[in-house]
Amino acid sequence: MARASVADQFIEVLVQAGVSRIYGVVGDSLNPIVDAIRRTPGIDWVHVRNEEAGAFAAAAEAQLTGRLAVCAGSCGPGNTHLVQGLYDAHRTGAPVLALASHIPASQIGTGFFQETHPERLFVDCSGYCETISTAEQVPRVPRIAIQRALAGGGVSVLVMPGDLAHGDAAGATGTNTFITERAVAVPPQTQVQALAGALNRARTVTLFCGAGVADAHAEVMELAGRVHAPVGHSLRGKEWVQYDNPFDVGMSGLLGYGACYRATQDADLLVLLGTDFPYDGFLPLERTVQVDHDASRLGRRTPLEAGVHGDVGETLRAVLPLVEQKTDRDFLDGMLREHCRSLETVVEAYTRDVGDRTPIHPEYVADVLDDLAAEDAVFTVDTGMCNVWAARYLTPNGHRRVIGSFLHGTMANALPHAVGAQLAYPQRQVVSMSGDGGLAMLLGELLTVRLHDLPVKIVLFNNSSLGMVKLEMLVEGLPDYQTDHAGVDYAAIAEGAGIPATRVTEPGQVRTALADALARPGPALVDVVTDPNAMSMPPHITAQQMKGFALAASKVVLGGGVGKMVELARSNLRNIPRP
């Protein structure tokens, strides 16, 4: 019987860790790894067209499932292509292992063909980056890398020369148990008491929530009711806290809407729950307390009156018995009324008769998509204006998921994210909300979708423009330049790749085209030609920014709709007690 190779042993360790696929492009120094996969039951190679897309796909799979996902790149350009997707995965906290294959070990340091220094390259986008230089390091070092990714919630990178992978294993693989369930941070009692004191002293309180409230919806609602607090959220917090929320005042930040900004500024106390919200210009920079499971994040965005190191759910369950019931809800009711007025004004000014207007308004497309998509759909969202339409139009319900490059902010993430999401959940509806700029950047991944016959539905917001870049220029008072380009018929390209596609130029075609695509087995693309001048006004802009708009945006439609958010706001108003 032939002796196992290092590549065989490496793949055996991955199977023991529950890995069922590796994303990448075959070739050269990866050949021993790919051949080991071919001979190993229970694990497959997922061929993508660019290693960057493979890293995005792994990031989505890991982010959605919480399990380890793996991508790989061959030596030189193959592994350097991984960088963008690995930055996205690491900043999101997705447990991803990347194999960066290397040139032959004897050639390292000689300026050999395709020589790079991957052990240096990946340090900034990983929590663990090590080189395997001898067969004796396997399986131990791969197991360490896997456990670091699972424990730290981020990327591990292993660098391994191709000739080493092809060589004989030094010993038996053995077995190992990987620890996937992480301990929950329980806050110190002194910090719980400090939080309770701050809540009880404050006359008015606002809660601002991020992704850290994922398992604490009931506790957040109970605290909001106890202190009559408006509840706002970041983009990553939306899917976890906005549904079944009678205290909702919308979202803050550059993509925000409603009364959230005002509520965070005007409260006596702002409570940051499970958010590392980076835009300090939208925070009051005083009167703030913060709860986070990662103590290193406490106070890095704003000075704190008190900080609590703990899981949000554990912290709220500990503090609620100490929090006094407030009786004055004037602040909450005022913010709910302002939120509703804000949304109604935007809807009236911007979305009236939108279903009849051409070019098609992207808000209308997102609103119809929200109507038609499955209750447990997974949406992947391109960076840029697609983030805006997702934030304002997709209705969370506790079952849907919305992921994007919300922390790294790279273009072209939506379609490769959708590849990973669909492979992770073959039976769920996966919808890629793609911008034409993002789709064009990794256009080859249409071929990946077709190759694997993935039933991803691609809804393309095709405005022949880099809309978010245009908005950034306008805010600075600059005329937009090099943001627009000639129109492209992406439906024709998709059809050429073997993906059924429809091009939509009239609003009356939108609902039928989307319904047909969502109902179709297999992949589908809907290329919607949308208005390039449809943009979104942030919830708060400075006088200088306003001057920039006045100078540069006199003919640009600003504002943006908010879809069903206005109905939620109206519903919450009806819950205000009457005297």
XYZ file of C-alpha atoms in Angstrom:
579
model
C 0.000 0.000 0.000
C 1.394 3.392 -1.005
C 2.401 5.660 1.836
C 0.182 8.709 2.407
C 1.520 12.046 1.188
C 1.585 15.281 3.148
C -1.261 16.450 0.903
C -3.308 13.350 1.801
C -2.694 14.009 5.475
C -3.624 17.681 5.154
C -6.922 16.811 3.470
C -7.631 14.141 6.074
C -7.283 16.779 8.798
C -9.739 19.039 6.960
C -12.286 16.227 6.710
C -11.893 15.579 10.442
C -12.674 19.284 10.967
C -15.930 18.945 9.032
C -14.777 20.684 5.849
C -16.702 19.506 2.777
C -15.225 21.740 0.061
C -12.264 23.925 -0.880
C -12.674 26.953 -3.158
C -9.900 27.779 -5.603
C -8.298 27.534 -9.041
C -6.374 24.340 -9.767
C -2.795 24.298 -10.981
C 0.931 24.045 -10.400
C 1.895 23.898 -6.718
C -1.669 22.996 -5.707
C -1.782 19.863 -7.862
C -0.925 17.423 -5.020
C -3.696 18.959 -2.857
C -6.264 18.768 -5.647
C -5.336 15.160 -6.394
C -5.691 14.257 -2.719
C -9.194 15.755 -2.779
C -10.020 13.686 -5.869
C -9.174 10.532 -3.947
C -10.841 11.462 -0.643
C -14.581 10.861 -0.081
C -16.573 13.622 1.586
C -14.677 16.653 0.287
C -14.845 18.424 -3.078
C -12.954 21.080 -5.004
C -15.104 24.055 -6.039
C -13.577 25.606 -9.113
C -13.929 29.398 -9.227
C -12.574 31.773 -11.885
C -10.547 33.943 -9.527
C -9.058 33.032 -6.157
C -10.416 36.306 -4.784
C -13.912 34.968 -5.436
C -12.960 31.710 -3.739
C -11.997 33.597 -0.594
C -15.272 35.559 -0.699
C -17.224 32.324 -1.121
C -15.446 30.769 1.848
C -16.114 33.919 3.878
C -19.838 33.707 3.159
C -20.033 30.008 3.979
C -18.184 30.494 7.266
C -20.119 33.620 8.202
C -23.501 31.987 7.628
C -22.779 28.579 9.156
C -20.229 29.406 11.847
C -18.204 26.419 10.616
C -14.730 26.367 9.110
C -14.554 27.110 5.376
C -11.449 26.715 3.221
C -9.985 28.373 0.134
C -6.668 27.941 -1.636
C -4.348 29.658 -4.084
C -1.386 28.321 -6.017
C 2.059 29.902 -5.733
C 2.643 33.526 -6.702
C -0.373 35.201 -8.330
C -2.684 32.393 -7.231
C -2.293 33.151 -3.560
C -1.959 36.930 -3.927
C -5.423 36.932 -5.498
C -6.761 35.641 -2.170
C -5.970 38.838 -0.303
C -9.161 40.838 -0.914
C -11.514 38.076 0.126
C -9.390 37.185 3.153
C -9.449 40.785 4.385
C -13.229 40.659 4.103
C -13.424 37.346 5.980
C -11.018 38.383 8.734
C -12.681 41.718 9.439
C -16.065 40.002 9.525
C -14.809 37.373 11.958
C -15.543 34.448 9.637
C -13.570 31.254 10.466
C -11.666 30.683 7.218
C -8.539 28.649 6.532
C -6.533 29.645 3.449
C -3.863 27.455 1.912
C -1.264 29.620 0.171
C 0.766 27.175 -1.847
C 4.419 28.107 -2.390
C 7.222 27.515 -4.891
C 9.515 24.480 -4.409
C 11.223 24.664 -1.037
C 14.720 24.472 -2.530
C 14.018 27.574 -4.650
C 12.769 29.891 -1.910
C 14.979 32.969 -1.714
C 16.435 32.622 -5.216
C 14.088 34.935 -7.123
C 12.456 31.889 -8.684
C 9.524 32.087 -11.118
C 6.378 33.320 -9.295
C 8.248 33.697 -6.012
C 6.488 35.851 -3.424
C 6.624 35.980 0.353
C 3.173 34.737 1.417
C 4.235 34.404 5.040
C 4.556 38.208 5.037
C 1.736 39.009 2.659
C -1.105 37.572 4.722
C -0.089 38.723 8.195
C -2.379 41.764 8.181
C -5.476 39.849 7.064
C -5.179 36.857 9.385
C -4.899 35.952 13.036
C -2.528 33.067 12.319
C -0.074 32.822 9.422
C 2.624 30.161 9.432
C 4.788 28.225 6.979
C 4.875 24.435 6.862
C 8.456 23.616 5.916
C 8.762 19.950 6.986
C 6.500 16.908 6.798
C 6.813 16.528 10.569
C 4.714 19.686 11.088
C 1.669 17.933 9.628
C -0.923 17.277 11.029
C -0.081 19.378 14.095
C 0.283 22.825 12.476
C -2.869 22.507 10.326
C -4.804 21.572 13.464
C -3.456 24.618 15.264
C -4.427 26.827 12.327
C -7.940 25.375 12.218
C -8.479 25.802 15.951
C -7.205 29.386 15.818
C -9.708 30.215 13.069
C -12.564 28.568 14.966
C -11.624 30.103 18.304
C -10.672 33.569 17.135
C -13.383 34.026 14.544
C -11.100 35.031 11.695
C -8.617 33.840 9.097
C -5.757 31.385 9.432
C -3.252 31.050 6.590
C -0.939 28.108 5.950
C 1.941 28.486 3.501
C 3.151 25.182 2.053
C 5.562 24.455 -0.819
C 4.056 22.270 -3.510
C 6.915 19.770 -3.474
C 6.472 19.294 0.270
C 2.762 18.577 -0.238
C 3.741 15.925 -2.802
C 6.194 14.216 -0.447
C 5.588 11.395 2.008
C 3.870 12.014 5.321
C 6.136 11.657 8.344
C 3.681 9.638 10.424
C 0.087 8.646 11.014
C -2.586 11.362 11.023
C -4.462 10.128 14.063
C -7.665 11.787 15.209
C -8.533 15.063 16.856
C -11.558 16.852 18.271
C -11.957 20.477 17.222
C -13.681 22.814 19.650
C -16.322 24.789 17.775
C -18.502 26.031 20.630
C -17.045 29.144 22.216
C -17.487 30.279 25.804
C -19.842 33.167 26.461
C -18.318 36.211 28.146
C -20.058 36.834 31.467
C -19.616 40.453 32.638
C -18.050 41.299 36.006
C -20.666 42.278 38.588
C -19.004 45.651 39.201
C -19.458 46.544 35.519
C -23.074 45.352 35.563
C -23.752 47.606 38.551
C -22.082 50.557 36.801
C -24.291 50.006 33.771
C -27.406 49.789 35.918
C -26.441 53.002 37.707
C -25.967 54.846 34.431
C -29.333 53.613 33.112
C -31.162 54.577 36.304
C -29.608 58.050 36.500
C -30.350 58.988 32.899
C -33.668 60.678 32.210
C -33.628 59.543 28.564
C -31.836 56.574 26.984
C -31.215 55.396 23.409
C -30.051 51.886 22.515
C -27.850 51.504 19.429
C -27.374 47.890 18.350
C -24.954 45.994 16.136
C -24.461 42.387 15.114
C -23.574 41.504 18.699
C -27.282 41.460 19.605
C -27.851 38.436 17.329
C -28.984 36.189 20.192
C -30.417 38.869 22.441
C -33.477 40.252 20.645
C -35.846 39.555 23.557
C -33.479 41.089 26.112
C -32.981 44.251 24.015
C -36.745 44.687 23.700
C -37.203 44.176 27.453
C -34.572 46.782 28.296
C -36.024 49.248 25.784
C -39.439 48.824 27.388
C -37.990 49.217 30.873
C -36.290 52.556 30.110
C -38.555 53.722 27.232
C -35.609 53.835 24.844
C -35.671 54.314 21.084
C -33.742 51.471 19.422
C -31.512 52.206 16.439
C -29.101 49.951 14.628
C -26.049 49.740 12.429
C -26.219 48.038 9.038
C -24.949 44.743 10.480
C -27.402 45.000 13.358
C -30.472 45.456 11.144
C -31.246 41.785 10.570
C -31.063 40.994 14.281
C -32.998 43.806 15.946
C -35.352 45.579 13.562
C -38.046 42.911 13.329
C -40.802 42.781 15.983
C -39.433 46.036 17.378
C -41.947 48.647 18.601
C -39.067 50.974 19.525
C -37.404 51.115 16.086
C -36.035 54.492 14.921
C -33.985 53.282 11.964
C -30.329 53.217 11.128
C -27.415 55.575 11.586
C -24.301 56.036 9.499
C -23.705 57.035 5.905
C -26.508 54.756 4.701
C -28.858 55.571 7.549
C -32.408 56.871 7.659
C -35.096 57.966 10.061
C -34.681 59.353 13.582
C -31.748 57.201 14.709
C -29.158 59.962 14.413
C -31.302 62.412 16.366
C -32.104 59.813 19.044
C -28.417 59.022 19.590
C -27.507 62.702 19.819
C -30.334 63.906 22.076
C -30.505 61.143 24.697
C -29.022 61.681 28.132
C -27.377 58.270 27.715
C -26.435 56.316 24.592
C -25.972 52.568 25.095
C -23.898 50.803 22.411
C -24.840 47.124 22.362
C -22.636 44.712 20.413
C -21.458 47.270 17.875
C -18.031 48.509 16.887
C -19.625 51.318 14.862
C -16.722 53.054 13.096
C -18.295 56.396 12.135
C -17.603 58.514 15.206
C -19.022 61.565 13.415
C -22.467 60.054 13.998
C -21.872 59.526 17.728
C -22.238 62.177 20.468
C -18.703 61.423 21.797
C -19.978 61.755 25.354
C -22.743 60.341 27.615
C -22.085 56.835 26.280
C -21.767 53.322 27.708
C -20.781 50.256 25.690
C -21.272 46.499 25.985
C -19.095 44.163 23.897
C -17.789 40.604 24.176
C -14.396 41.859 22.946
C -12.860 44.108 25.598
C -10.392 45.583 23.092
C -13.269 47.375 21.340
C -14.485 49.201 24.427
C -13.971 52.935 24.072
C -12.076 52.864 20.793
C -14.793 54.836 18.947
C -15.940 57.212 21.672
C -15.116 58.121 25.292
C -17.180 56.045 27.728
C -18.879 56.696 31.035
C -18.806 52.945 31.570
C -17.742 49.890 29.618
C -18.945 46.332 30.067
C -16.946 43.346 28.883
C -19.569 40.714 28.248
C -21.893 39.008 25.839
C -24.873 41.281 25.177
C -27.468 38.677 26.180
C -25.617 37.713 29.367
C -25.102 41.364 30.256
C -28.722 42.372 29.755
C -30.021 39.384 31.715
C -27.725 40.399 34.573
C -28.578 44.092 34.521
C -32.350 43.982 33.969
C -33.205 43.090 37.609
C -31.263 46.208 38.664
C -32.885 48.624 36.189
C -35.763 50.746 37.433
C -38.915 51.104 35.337
C -39.072 54.617 33.891
C -42.500 56.252 33.670
C -41.837 59.152 31.306
C -41.946 58.024 27.668
C -42.101 61.479 26.069
C -38.621 61.106 24.570
C -39.424 57.698 23.055
C -42.766 58.847 21.676
C -41.216 62.001 20.245
C -38.528 59.986 18.455
C -41.111 57.531 17.088
C -43.143 60.443 15.718
C -40.067 62.069 14.197
C -39.014 58.766 12.677
C -42.398 58.299 11.059
C -42.503 61.886 9.770
C -39.030 61.520 8.332
C -39.911 58.363 6.446
C -43.264 59.650 5.226
C -41.644 62.814 3.906
C -39.059 60.827 1.996
C -41.632 58.432 0.593
C -43.919 61.231 -0.518
C -41.126 63.259 -2.071
C -39.292 60.480 -3.833
C -41.325 57.354 -4.384
C -44.669 58.687 -5.614
C -45.659 56.921 -8.845
C -42.216 55.288 -8.897
C -43.723 52.184 -10.459
C -44.451 54.177 -13.616
C -41.209 56.112 -14.034
C -38.302 55.502 -16.345
C -35.430 55.077 -15.972
C -36.522 52.559 -13.364
C -35.914 53.672 -9.797
C -33.718 51.141 -7.967
C -35.827 51.591 -4.829
C -38.798 50.173 -6.681
C -36.798 47.115 -7.733
C -35.608 46.495 -4.168
C -39.134 46.963 -2.804
C -40.604 44.425 -5.235
C -37.755 42.009 -4.549
C -38.498 42.273 -0.833
C -42.128 41.373 -1.557
C -41.304 38.342 -3.656
C -38.277 36.823 -1.921
C -38.629 33.826 0.378
C -39.144 34.241 4.101
C -35.773 32.596 4.738
C -33.905 34.033 1.756
C -30.199 34.811 1.983
C -29.329 38.139 0.355
C -25.759 38.959 -0.606
C -25.233 42.643 -1.264
C -22.643 44.506 -3.316
C -20.821 47.426 -1.736
C -22.121 50.806 -2.888
C -25.687 51.821 -3.587
C -26.878 48.207 -3.291
C -26.027 48.538 0.412
C -28.438 51.453 0.583
C -31.293 49.637 -1.118
C -30.766 46.558 1.053
C -30.651 48.649 4.230
C -33.826 50.528 3.368
C -35.931 47.943 1.608
C -35.180 44.420 2.772
C -37.503 43.541 5.618
C -35.887 41.420 8.341
C -37.999 38.764 10.051
C -35.572 36.729 12.143
C -35.107 34.129 9.380
C -33.665 36.040 6.439
C -29.963 36.769 6.270
C -28.233 39.745 4.682
C -24.454 39.677 4.237
C -22.012 41.904 2.437
C -18.583 43.423 2.747
C -19.920 45.713 5.452
C -16.586 46.141 7.278
C -14.012 45.882 4.488
C -16.186 47.629 1.900
C -14.808 46.010 -1.226
C -16.557 45.933 -4.563
C -17.569 42.697 -6.320
C -18.404 40.698 -3.201
C -22.077 39.887 -3.812
C -21.862 37.191 -6.487
C -18.954 35.203 -4.966
C -20.592 35.545 -1.538
C -23.719 34.064 -3.134
C -21.693 31.104 -4.435
C -20.565 30.229 -0.909
C -24.011 30.862 0.566
C -25.736 28.613 -1.963
C -23.275 25.756 -1.477
C -23.716 26.066 2.286
C -27.510 26.056 1.971
C -28.511 24.257 -1.243
C -32.229 24.346 -0.419
C -32.479 28.032 0.497
C -33.144 30.874 -1.892
C -29.968 32.911 -2.382
C -30.249 36.325 -4.058
C -27.244 38.353 -5.170
C -28.061 42.073 -5.194
C -25.311 43.092 -7.590
C -24.313 46.467 -8.933
C -23.039 46.591 -12.492
C -19.680 47.865 -11.242
C -19.309 44.951 -8.850
C -20.512 42.320 -11.288
C -18.152 43.585 -13.995
C -15.162 43.386 -11.646
C -15.533 39.619 -11.099
C -17.656 38.871 -14.141
C -16.073 35.451 -14.547
C -17.994 34.173 -11.529
C -21.062 33.943 -13.747
C -19.195 30.995 -15.230
C -18.705 29.558 -11.732
C -22.446 29.738 -11.098
C -23.144 28.001 -14.407
C -20.410 25.383 -13.994
C -21.818 24.193 -10.673
C -25.453 24.844 -11.702
C -26.041 26.862 -8.548
C -29.618 28.208 -8.271
C -28.361 31.712 -7.378
C -30.683 34.514 -8.475
C -28.729 37.576 -9.594
C -30.647 40.849 -9.468
C -28.493 43.391 -11.247
C -28.967 47.106 -10.525
C -27.535 48.320 -13.818
C -27.154 52.111 -13.767
C -23.946 52.303 -15.850
C -22.415 54.251 -12.997
C -20.362 53.947 -9.832
C -23.190 55.476 -7.833
C -21.607 55.592 -4.396
C -18.431 57.166 -5.783
C -20.567 59.775 -7.522
C -22.276 60.535 -4.219
C -18.917 60.873 -2.454
C -17.811 63.418 -5.048
C -21.023 65.391 -4.703
C -20.685 65.528 -0.915
C -17.256 67.077 -1.402
C -18.644 69.638 -3.834
C -16.951 68.026 -6.815
C -18.620 67.357 -10.145
C -18.741 63.630 -10.730
C -16.001 62.515 -13.091
C -15.193 59.079 -14.536
C -18.068 57.537 -12.577
C -20.293 56.837 -15.581
C -19.644 54.454 -18.432
C -21.334 53.079 -21.527
C -24.294 50.797 -20.933
C -23.736 47.035 -21.083
C -26.324 44.346 -21.786
C -25.437 41.948 -18.994
C -28.441 39.783 -19.780
C -26.852 38.975 -23.134
C -23.554 38.137 -21.417
C -25.332 35.858 -18.931
C -27.209 34.132 -21.741
C -23.901 33.594 -23.506
C -22.599 31.954 -20.328
C -25.629 29.645 -20.265
C -27.581 31.437 -17.532
C -31.228 32.298 -18.290
C -31.518 36.087 -18.175
C -33.997 38.909 -18.705
C -33.259 42.574 -19.429
C -35.796 44.968 -17.912
C -36.130 48.568 -19.098
C -39.734 49.374 -18.107
C -41.075 49.417 -14.545
C -44.117 47.406 -15.580
C -41.804 44.479 -16.333
C -40.063 44.403 -12.956
C -42.447 42.279 -10.887
C -42.970 39.625 -13.555
C -39.260 39.367 -14.344
C -38.290 38.983 -10.695
C -41.079 36.498 -9.961
C -40.122 34.360 -12.938
C -36.446 34.352 -11.977
C -37.120 33.463 -8.349
C -39.437 30.619 -9.357
C -37.058 29.155 -11.941
C -34.939 26.143 -10.992
C -31.244 26.760 -11.413
C -29.504 30.111 -11.848
C -31.112 33.230 -13.307
C -30.140 36.863 -13.876
C -32.442 39.882 -14.063
C -30.654 42.876 -15.608
C -32.642 45.951 -14.528
C -31.669 49.239 -16.177
C -31.972 51.734 -13.322
C -31.709 55.482 -12.858
C -28.051 56.541 -12.398
C -29.193 59.676 -10.555
C -30.998 57.786 -7.784
C -28.926 58.330 -4.657
C -29.305 58.462 -0.927
C -28.977 61.423 1.423
C -27.268 60.486 4.713
C -29.374 61.133 7.850
C -27.007 63.905 8.920
C -24.654 65.997 6.828
C -22.427 68.882 7.845
C -22.791 72.434 6.602
C -19.738 71.907 4.389
C -21.256 68.772 2.911
C -24.534 70.567 2.333
C -22.634 73.283 0.511
C -21.086 70.575 -1.627
C -24.486 69.190 -2.515
C -25.770 72.640 -3.378
C -22.834 73.250 -5.690
C -22.770 69.909 -7.420
C -26.142 68.202 -7.122
C -28.731 70.674 -8.362
C -29.936 68.212 -11.001
C -29.445 65.001 -9.033
C -32.338 63.317 -7.265
C -31.460 62.811 -3.618
C -33.267 61.309 -0.683
C -34.004 57.683 -1.393
C -37.009 55.699 -0.318
C -37.383 53.500 2.694
C -39.831 50.846 1.544
C -41.779 49.034 4.242
C -39.878 50.846 6.990
C -42.544 53.563 6.862
C -45.255 50.968 7.510
C -43.311 49.702 10.529
C -42.963 53.272 11.788
C -46.692 53.899 11.381
C -47.464 50.663 13.175
C -45.240 51.640 16.091
C -46.952 55.010 16.337
C -50.255 53.225 16.805
C -48.753 51.529 19.873
C -48.129 54.831 21.675
C -50.451 54.955 24.706
C -53.073 57.690 24.502
C -53.674 59.986 27.481
